[in-house]
DNA sequence: GTAGGGATAATG
DNA sequence: CATTATCCCTAC
């Protein structure tokens, strides 16, 4: 990666962070979440890291967690609720910045209080109690509050006039103010550049930070429209600036910002990139991908394809988590939301994994077994699971992924009849046009049996979702796939494993492995049906591995769970499921995005429609945190203060591994502390990085 | 702060 | 019980 690219990445990163804060300030949390995802995904990119980069990420992480703090089913770090993660980030911030003790305590208490309130409102009294004891200080000024909360918990009262007075929105803004007092994000270079060139209308500019930013850096970002500005033109909604003007402005600002790259090199890069994307017509003018994209990050993210760098980021919205390096998603993969689950079989040297990915383009769910060994040869076989908006049918389609992205045309439609619980399967040949579907699928793993449960959900508004679900189980003995329909009554709570099923085999291709462990609590009754696909996906014999699974489900309403197992750092939340099975398994989450990475973001709040929905769906798929938290609480209660459990393994996410690789590239092996500081790792010590590197080397991931 | 090596947790 | 990624401890 060239130096130029790093610089450009940082410019864009800065703009995104700036915009994210602005949207948070304006209460546009949806946009905040989207942009956070973008930011998050950028973390692993090579970037000209100036001191503030990590700090900005921290702020984004913090706000992202705060933003999702009222969603107990999300998680950024394994067992933690978003606000618990926020507390952890707060600690990091306090370590990195000089935060007055009093302020630290105040913010800490505010977060703890809100978390307790959220738990109480949700009826999670045990969790609320745990937080109360663990995080809520009994200082004089909070003693009364603590007592009240304790009382509500004890009486199991999830509603109380006091609770109604507490506004989550106010809390968010309070946290934002805290962040802004702590650190004013400087006005991005690109924004300044535009302003100077006369392209940026003052109104479009964020108020708060611009002034402080410039002053913070001690530079005088006065608006002195350079001559360059005169050369700018606005064509059909697109700002165009002559190269000469950009060069001139660049020259002025590069000095102030410490950019040493010659403009000519920068230009070459940009043009090259533009060409590769076959977008911009070459010319004497920069159709400012460079200026425009940054200026309107929103559009880029949600709408049309952003150009240049942005495009790449969008794809990374997902948080990838994986532990294995080789598992790094291919370029292709990185464009989708991916959930990865892996399992390791002792017999086979290579672990088996299953990648579940949501297609940004179509709301489809894609399941793909992955071989971890040879990185290059990923499995070529995939399974697309799609819900039909029109009929609640489930469609399963094997896909062969050549180099050409063309899919297979054979599909399998699985239809469950609400009246009879029958499952209908229908082979279909399909053209290439894909239709979207408005229904969601819930994939859930049964803790008791390692089954995979797939449930179509109507996205409408009615709370009564489909009651029919599918249980997919793989037969370890035969690689068969067994599909069972399940009718669920709202009252059930356990999984029913009564049925045993029959199975059928699909040509083996996708076996769903067992093993996810999750605590499940749902149940259904059911009947099972088996189906076999008539299509075949051909797969090389070896691909078959399958993997784990994962599951999850989600809440009926809006689920958002992701599987996650790992990915703690990201800003994206996941829902947890602890379900993964293998060592490396993990799930990812996607989240907000890109990164904030960890930063924040993630999915949590994205609002853009489809993508958001998709993400939400994924989240559903993941585990549910409540279960876990129950477990956790049980555990803690049982073990008491003394921790019996020495520790819980926290698998490394792909993103963390990417940071580590980038860090080693940047600082060298052995420079663990600098690496740790340069990236928004949370809950990782330099020693952890060292160990992870050791593992990665051992696995030949690096 | 880092390197090594042992211990542990999680999984087949 | 064997494996293995991750965690923990200790020496330097």
mmCIF file of C-alpha atoms in Angstrom, chain A residues 169-459:
data_model
loop_
_atom_site.group_PDB
_atom_site.id
_atom_site.type_symbol
_atom_site.label_atom_id
_atom_site.label_comp_id
_atom_site.label_asym_id
_atom_site.label_seq_id
_atom_site.Cartn_x
_atom_site.Cartn_y
_atom_site.Cartn_z
ATOM 1 C CA UNK A 169 -32.015 10.045 24.414
ATOM 2 C CA UNK A 170 -30.923 12.430 27.085
ATOM 3 C CA UNK A 171 -28.455 9.894 28.233
ATOM 4 C CA UNK A 172 -27.024 9.618 24.753
ATOM 5 C CA UNK A 173 -26.592 13.311 24.477
ATOM 6 C CA UNK A 174 -25.028 13.436 27.889
ATOM 7 C CA UNK A 175 -22.499 10.875 26.806
ATOM 8 C CA UNK A 176 -21.856 12.805 23.641
ATOM 9 C CA UNK A 177 -21.204 15.907 25.633
ATOM 10 C CA UNK A 178 -18.787 14.003 27.749
ATOM 11 C CA UNK A 179 -16.932 12.876 24.659
ATOM 12 C CA UNK A 180 -16.923 16.321 23.189
ATOM 13 C CA UNK A 181 -15.598 17.831 26.341
ATOM 14 C CA UNK A 182 -12.915 15.250 26.310
ATOM 15 C CA UNK A 183 -11.928 15.580 22.761
ATOM 16 C CA UNK A 184 -13.023 17.844 20.037
ATOM 17 C CA UNK A 185 -12.664 16.205 16.715
ATOM 18 C CA UNK A 186 -10.865 18.501 14.369
ATOM 19 C CA UNK A 187 -12.385 19.538 11.153
ATOM 20 C CA UNK A 188 -11.350 17.076 8.498
ATOM 21 C CA UNK A 189 -8.783 18.007 5.996
ATOM 22 C CA UNK A 190 -11.062 17.270 3.103
ATOM 23 C CA UNK A 191 -13.705 19.501 4.493
ATOM 24 C CA UNK A 192 -11.258 22.268 4.912
ATOM 25 C CA UNK A 193 -10.004 21.736 1.463
ATOM 26 C CA UNK A 194 -13.447 22.057 0.068
ATOM 27 C CA UNK A 195 -14.203 25.074 2.061
ATOM 28 C CA UNK A 196 -11.149 26.737 0.859
ATOM 29 C CA UNK A 197 -11.881 25.935 -2.639
ATOM 30 C CA UNK A 198 -15.247 27.490 -2.184
ATOM 31 C CA UNK A 199 -17.192 24.318 -2.661
ATOM 32 C CA UNK A 200 -18.402 23.851 0.747
ATOM 33 C CA UNK A 201 -21.246 25.960 1.769
ATOM 34 C CA UNK A 202 -20.851 27.218 5.254
ATOM 35 C CA UNK A 203 -24.186 25.888 6.156
ATOM 36 C CA UNK A 204 -23.167 22.441 5.301
ATOM 37 C CA UNK A 205 -20.520 22.572 7.757
ATOM 38 C CA UNK A 206 -20.713 21.259 11.129
ATOM 39 C CA UNK A 207 -20.641 23.916 13.582
ATOM 40 C CA UNK A 208 -19.270 22.638 16.649
ATOM 41 C CA UNK A 209 -16.258 21.067 15.708
ATOM 42 C CA UNK A 210 -14.943 23.063 13.015
ATOM 43 C CA UNK A 211 -13.856 25.904 15.079
ATOM 44 C CA UNK A 212 -12.441 23.897 17.785
ATOM 45 C CA UNK A 213 -10.692 21.649 15.501
ATOM 46 C CA UNK A 214 -8.758 24.218 13.859
ATOM 47 C CA UNK A 215 -7.888 25.920 16.974
ATOM 48 C CA UNK A 216 -6.961 22.695 18.498
ATOM 49 C CA UNK A 217 -4.350 22.181 16.019
ATOM 50 C CA UNK A 218 -3.325 25.654 16.211
ATOM 51 C CA UNK A 219 -3.877 26.285 12.672
ATOM 52 C CA UNK A 220 -5.718 29.047 11.211
ATOM 53 C CA UNK A 221 -8.191 27.597 9.001
ATOM 54 C CA UNK A 222 -9.499 30.771 7.897
ATOM 55 C CA UNK A 223 -11.497 30.795 4.892
ATOM 56 C CA UNK A 224 -9.374 32.245 2.395
ATOM 57 C CA UNK A 225 -10.763 31.248 -0.833
ATOM 58 C CA UNK A 226 -7.826 30.674 -2.929
ATOM 59 C CA UNK A 227 -7.654 31.344 -6.529
ATOM 60 C CA UNK A 228 -8.438 27.763 -6.954
ATOM 61 C CA UNK A 229 -11.904 28.310 -5.827
ATOM 62 C CA UNK A 230 -12.605 30.336 -8.810
ATOM 63 C CA UNK A 231 -11.882 27.406 -10.995
ATOM 64 C CA UNK A 232 -14.457 25.239 -9.422
ATOM 65 C CA UNK A 233 -17.676 24.540 -11.103
ATOM 66 C CA UNK A 234 -20.768 22.796 -10.228
ATOM 67 C CA UNK A 235 -22.205 20.543 -12.836
ATOM 68 C CA UNK A 236 -25.425 18.803 -12.381
ATOM 69 C CA UNK A 237 -25.056 18.323 -8.748
ATOM 70 C CA UNK A 238 -21.493 17.265 -8.939
ATOM 71 C CA UNK A 239 -18.772 19.503 -7.926
ATOM 72 C CA UNK A 240 -15.904 19.599 -10.212
ATOM 73 C CA UNK A 241 -12.699 21.260 -9.472
ATOM 74 C CA UNK A 242 -9.904 21.800 -11.818
ATOM 75 C CA UNK A 243 -6.769 19.950 -11.095
ATOM 76 C CA UNK A 244 -4.927 23.114 -10.810
ATOM 77 C CA UNK A 245 -7.111 24.360 -8.070
ATOM 78 C CA UNK A 246 -6.961 21.166 -6.177
ATOM 79 C CA UNK A 247 -3.253 21.155 -6.472
ATOM 80 C CA UNK A 248 -3.057 24.593 -5.114
ATOM 81 C CA UNK A 249 -5.296 23.979 -2.202
ATOM 82 C CA UNK A 250 -3.584 20.722 -1.543
ATOM 83 C CA UNK A 251 -0.332 22.506 -1.365
ATOM 84 C CA UNK A 252 -1.581 24.914 1.202
ATOM 85 C CA UNK A 253 -3.174 22.385 3.402
ATOM 86 C CA UNK A 254 -0.654 19.656 3.075
ATOM 87 C CA UNK A 255 1.808 21.794 4.848
ATOM 88 C CA UNK A 256 -0.445 22.494 7.695
ATOM 89 C CA UNK A 257 -1.493 18.952 7.975
ATOM 90 C CA UNK A 258 1.887 17.486 7.623
ATOM 91 C CA UNK A 259 1.195 15.635 4.437
ATOM 92 C CA UNK A 260 4.328 15.017 2.539
ATOM 93 C CA UNK A 261 3.109 13.224 -0.476
ATOM 94 C CA UNK A 262 3.511 15.057 -3.703
ATOM 95 C CA UNK A 263 0.311 15.956 -5.391
ATOM 96 C CA UNK A 264 1.339 14.244 -8.543
ATOM 97 C CA UNK A 265 1.606 10.926 -6.840
ATOM 98 C CA UNK A 266 -1.644 11.378 -5.173
ATOM 99 C CA UNK A 267 -3.231 12.112 -8.454
ATOM 100 C CA UNK A 268 -1.812 9.036 -10.038
ATOM 101 C CA UNK A 269 -3.286 6.927 -7.352
ATOM 102 C CA UNK A 270 -6.626 8.467 -7.641
ATOM 103 C CA UNK A 271 -6.712 8.109 -11.337
ATOM 104 C CA UNK A 272 -5.558 4.589 -11.210
ATOM 105 C CA UNK A 273 -8.199 3.718 -8.780
ATOM 106 C CA UNK A 274 -10.799 5.487 -10.755
ATOM 107 C CA UNK A 275 -9.839 3.593 -13.815
ATOM 108 C CA UNK A 276 -9.936 0.327 -12.098
ATOM 109 C CA UNK A 277 -13.404 0.996 -11.205
ATOM 110 C CA UNK A 278 -14.090 2.033 -14.637
ATOM 111 C CA UNK A 279 -16.044 4.847 -13.504
ATOM 112 C CA UNK A 280 -14.610 8.150 -13.912
ATOM 113 C CA UNK A 281 -13.850 9.274 -17.303
ATOM 114 C CA UNK A 282 -10.346 10.403 -17.370
ATOM 115 C CA UNK A 283 -9.958 13.987 -17.819
ATOM 116 C CA UNK A 284 -8.444 17.047 -16.792
ATOM 117 C CA UNK A 285 -10.776 17.375 -14.009
ATOM 118 C CA UNK A 286 -11.174 15.400 -10.950
ATOM 119 C CA UNK A 287 -14.715 14.581 -10.765
ATOM 120 C CA UNK A 288 -14.250 14.805 -7.279
ATOM 121 C CA UNK A 289 -14.667 11.524 -6.087
ATOM 122 C CA UNK A 290 -12.264 12.890 -3.827
ATOM 123 C CA UNK A 291 -14.317 15.721 -2.697
ATOM 124 C CA UNK A 292 -17.720 14.583 -3.225
ATOM 125 C CA UNK A 293 -17.705 11.332 -1.563
ATOM 126 C CA UNK A 294 -16.373 12.663 1.563
ATOM 127 C CA UNK A 295 -18.731 15.462 1.593
ATOM 128 C CA UNK A 296 -21.678 13.300 1.373
ATOM 129 C CA UNK A 297 -20.716 10.209 3.060
ATOM 130 C CA UNK A 298 -24.195 9.395 3.701
ATOM 131 C CA UNK A 299 -25.142 9.077 0.238
ATOM 132 C CA UNK A 300 -22.298 7.002 -0.537
ATOM 133 C CA UNK A 301 -22.989 4.666 2.135
ATOM 134 C CA UNK A 302 -26.558 4.204 1.626
ATOM 135 C CA UNK A 303 -27.080 4.933 -1.901
ATOM 136 C CA UNK A 304 -25.221 4.515 -4.970
ATOM 137 C CA UNK A 305 -21.905 3.105 -5.083
ATOM 138 C CA UNK A 306 -19.423 5.342 -3.623
ATOM 139 C CA UNK A 307 -16.401 5.865 -5.506
ATOM 140 C CA UNK A 308 -12.923 5.301 -4.913
ATOM 141 C CA UNK A 309 -12.117 4.285 -1.484
ATOM 142 C CA UNK A 310 -15.481 4.365 -0.046
ATOM 143 C CA UNK A 311 -16.654 1.570 -2.079
ATOM 144 C CA UNK A 312 -14.280 -0.699 -0.579
ATOM 145 C CA UNK A 313 -15.352 0.205 2.831
ATOM 146 C CA UNK A 314 -18.907 -0.420 2.332
ATOM 147 C CA UNK A 315 -18.170 -3.917 1.691
ATOM 148 C CA UNK A 316 -16.575 -4.362 4.926
ATOM 149 C CA UNK A 317 -19.397 -3.545 6.887
ATOM 150 C CA UNK A 318 -19.558 -6.590 8.343
ATOM 151 C CA UNK A 319 -17.535 -7.358 10.990
ATOM 152 C CA UNK A 320 -15.790 -10.299 10.295
ATOM 153 C CA UNK A 321 -14.733 -12.335 12.935
ATOM 154 C CA UNK A 322 -12.866 -15.165 12.671
ATOM 155 C CA UNK A 323 -10.081 -16.450 14.281
ATOM 156 C CA UNK A 324 -8.258 -18.032 11.706
ATOM 157 C CA UNK A 325 -6.413 -15.975 9.544
ATOM 158 C CA UNK A 326 -6.750 -17.780 6.534
ATOM 159 C CA UNK A 327 -10.183 -17.285 6.902
ATOM 160 C CA UNK A 328 -9.855 -13.861 5.870
ATOM 161 C CA UNK A 329 -12.677 -13.198 3.716
ATOM 162 C CA UNK A 330 -11.970 -12.982 0.151
ATOM 163 C CA UNK A 331 -12.522 -9.790 -1.503
ATOM 164 C CA UNK A 332 -15.785 -11.010 -2.418
ATOM 165 C CA UNK A 333 -16.682 -11.961 0.958
ATOM 166 C CA UNK A 334 -15.718 -8.786 2.386
ATOM 167 C CA UNK A 335 -18.464 -7.179 0.587
ATOM 168 C CA UNK A 336 -21.129 -8.920 2.354
ATOM 169 C CA UNK A 337 -22.214 -9.360 5.754
ATOM 170 C CA UNK A 338 -20.735 -12.496 6.918
ATOM 171 C CA UNK A 339 -21.180 -14.743 9.736
ATOM 172 C CA UNK A 340 -18.683 -17.318 10.165
ATOM 173 C CA UNK A 341 -18.764 -20.237 12.249
ATOM 174 C CA UNK A 342 -16.173 -22.727 12.515
ATOM 175 C CA UNK A 343 -15.532 -25.976 13.982
ATOM 176 C CA UNK A 344 -12.558 -28.073 14.160
ATOM 177 C CA UNK A 345 -12.448 -31.651 13.712
ATOM 178 C CA UNK A 346 -9.681 -33.514 15.227
ATOM 179 C CA UNK A 347 -9.586 -35.845 12.430
ATOM 180 C CA UNK A 348 -9.116 -33.349 9.899
ATOM 181 C CA UNK A 349 -6.395 -31.102 10.132
ATOM 182 C CA UNK A 350 -8.366 -28.306 8.981
ATOM 183 C CA UNK A 351 -11.235 -27.025 10.853
ATOM 184 C CA UNK A 352 -14.506 -26.806 9.309
ATOM 185 C CA UNK A 353 -16.400 -23.690 9.100
ATOM 186 C CA UNK A 354 -19.582 -22.478 7.745
ATOM 187 C CA UNK A 355 -19.865 -18.989 6.506
ATOM 188 C CA UNK A 356 -23.252 -17.461 6.604
ATOM 189 C CA UNK A 357 -23.464 -14.312 4.719
ATOM 190 C CA UNK A 358 -26.183 -11.917 3.941
ATOM 191 C CA UNK A 359 -26.205 -10.545 0.502
ATOM 192 C CA UNK A 360 -26.393 -6.839 0.499
ATOM 193 C CA UNK A 361 -28.050 -6.928 -2.776
ATOM 194 C CA UNK A 362 -30.797 -9.305 -2.117
ATOM 195 C CA UNK A 363 -31.576 -10.142 1.425
ATOM 196 C CA UNK A 364 -30.617 -13.667 0.726
ATOM 197 C CA UNK A 365 -28.763 -15.731 3.156
ATOM 198 C CA UNK A 366 -25.779 -17.579 1.884
ATOM 199 C CA UNK A 367 -24.276 -20.554 3.603
ATOM 200 C CA UNK A 368 -20.885 -21.716 2.560
ATOM 201 C CA UNK A 369 -18.609 -24.334 3.960
ATOM 202 C CA UNK A 370 -15.047 -23.189 4.125
ATOM 203 C CA UNK A 371 -11.857 -25.003 4.266
ATOM 204 C CA UNK A 372 -9.341 -23.439 6.345
ATOM 205 C CA UNK A 373 -6.354 -25.069 5.045
ATOM 206 C CA UNK A 374 -5.469 -23.785 1.822
ATOM 207 C CA UNK A 375 -6.582 -20.388 1.824
ATOM 208 C CA UNK A 376 -6.884 -20.147 -1.778
ATOM 209 C CA UNK A 377 -9.156 -22.824 -2.380
ATOM 210 C CA UNK A 378 -12.157 -21.968 -0.579
ATOM 211 C CA UNK A 379 -15.066 -24.031 -1.100
ATOM 212 C CA UNK A 380 -16.811 -23.298 -4.191
ATOM 213 C CA UNK A 381 -20.081 -24.529 -3.067
ATOM 214 C CA UNK A 382 -22.587 -22.403 -1.465
ATOM 215 C CA UNK A 383 -26.131 -22.603 -0.451
ATOM 216 C CA UNK A 384 -28.438 -19.666 -0.755
ATOM 217 C CA UNK A 385 -31.364 -19.607 1.578
ATOM 218 C CA UNK A 386 -34.008 -17.152 0.735
ATOM 219 C CA UNK A 387 -37.380 -16.443 2.089
ATOM 220 C CA UNK A 388 -40.148 -15.658 -0.279
ATOM 221 C CA UNK A 389 -41.946 -12.541 0.674
ATOM 222 C CA UNK A 390 -44.989 -13.640 -1.036
ATOM 223 C CA UNK A 391 -45.477 -16.951 0.477
ATOM 224 C CA UNK A 392 -43.384 -17.628 3.459
ATOM 225 C CA UNK A 393 -41.659 -20.254 1.517
ATOM 226 C CA UNK A 394 -38.093 -20.909 2.059
ATOM 227 C CA UNK A 395 -35.906 -21.343 -0.910
ATOM 228 C CA UNK A 396 -32.636 -23.157 -0.797
ATOM 229 C CA UNK A 397 -30.349 -22.893 -3.713
ATOM 230 C CA UNK A 398 -27.026 -24.497 -4.205
ATOM 231 C CA UNK A 399 -24.596 -22.286 -5.921
ATOM 232 C CA UNK A 400 -21.495 -22.992 -7.666
ATOM 233 C CA UNK A 401 -19.215 -20.180 -7.628
ATOM 234 C CA UNK A 402 -16.994 -20.196 -10.508
ATOM 235 C CA UNK A 403 -14.946 -17.375 -11.165
ATOM 236 C CA UNK A 404 -17.728 -15.830 -12.812
ATOM 237 C CA UNK A 405 -20.169 -14.887 -10.350
ATOM 238 C CA UNK A 406 -22.900 -16.599 -11.928
ATOM 239 C CA UNK A 407 -24.984 -18.610 -9.819
ATOM 240 C CA UNK A 408 -26.550 -21.820 -10.273
ATOM 241 C CA UNK A 409 -29.919 -21.956 -11.536
ATOM 242 C CA UNK A 410 -31.251 -24.787 -9.586
ATOM 243 C CA UNK A 411 -33.119 -24.061 -6.529
ATOM 244 C CA UNK A 412 -35.109 -25.769 -3.959
ATOM 245 C CA UNK A 413 -38.131 -24.134 -2.505
ATOM 246 C CA UNK A 414 -39.151 -25.337 0.842
ATOM 247 C CA UNK A 415 -42.597 -24.432 1.740
ATOM 248 C CA UNK A 416 -44.122 -24.989 5.067
ATOM 249 C CA UNK A 417 -47.819 -25.158 5.240
ATOM 250 C CA UNK A 418 -49.182 -23.306 8.155
ATOM 251 C CA UNK A 419 -52.207 -25.423 8.161
ATOM 252 C CA UNK A 420 -50.616 -28.700 8.250
ATOM 253 C CA UNK A 421 -47.092 -28.226 9.212
ATOM 254 C CA UNK A 422 -46.097 -29.942 6.132
ATOM 255 C CA UNK A 423 -43.081 -28.999 4.324
ATOM 256 C CA UNK A 424 -43.245 -28.667 0.662
ATOM 257 C CA UNK A 425 -40.245 -28.718 -1.452
ATOM 258 C CA UNK A 426 -40.151 -27.597 -4.923
ATOM 259 C CA UNK A 427 -37.294 -27.639 -7.281
ATOM 260 C CA UNK A 428 -37.134 -24.575 -9.350
ATOM 261 C CA UNK A 429 -35.098 -23.429 -12.184
ATOM 262 C CA UNK A 430 -34.444 -19.877 -12.103
ATOM 263 C CA UNK A 431 -33.271 -17.279 -14.325
ATOM 264 C CA UNK A 432 -30.937 -14.886 -13.076
ATOM 265 C CA UNK A 433 -33.025 -12.173 -11.823
ATOM 266 C CA UNK A 434 -33.357 -12.220 -8.199
ATOM 267 C CA UNK A 435 -36.207 -10.999 -6.425
ATOM 268 C CA UNK A 436 -35.901 -9.594 -3.132
ATOM 269 C CA UNK A 437 -37.754 -10.770 -0.323
ATOM 270 C CA UNK A 438 -39.242 -9.005 2.482
ATOM 271 C CA UNK A 439 -39.309 -11.856 4.785
ATOM 272 C CA UNK A 440 -36.665 -12.579 7.177
ATOM 273 C CA UNK A 441 -35.188 -15.799 8.191
ATOM 274 C CA UNK A 442 -34.277 -16.686 11.608
ATOM 275 C CA UNK A 443 -31.632 -19.236 11.992
ATOM 276 C CA UNK A 444 -31.247 -20.627 15.367
ATOM 277 C CA UNK A 445 -29.219 -23.358 16.812
ATOM 278 C CA UNK A 446 -30.650 -25.615 19.327
ATOM 279 C CA UNK A 447 -28.501 -25.888 22.333
ATOM 280 C CA UNK A 448 -29.816 -29.214 23.101
ATOM 281 C CA UNK A 449 -29.324 -30.830 19.846
ATOM 282 C CA UNK A 450 -27.056 -28.887 17.625
ATOM 283 C CA UNK A 451 -29.764 -28.435 15.152
ATOM 284 C CA UNK A 452 -30.064 -25.461 12.978
ATOM 285 C CA UNK A 453 -33.396 -23.845 12.934
ATOM 286 C CA UNK A 454 -34.516 -21.629 10.135
ATOM 287 C CA UNK A 455 -37.542 -19.506 10.517
ATOM 288 C CA UNK A 456 -39.053 -17.180 8.022
ATOM 289 C CA UNK A 457 -40.353 -14.069 9.534
ATOM 290 C CA UNK A 458 -42.633 -11.558 8.093
ATOM 291 C CA UNK A 459 -41.212 -8.251 8.251
#
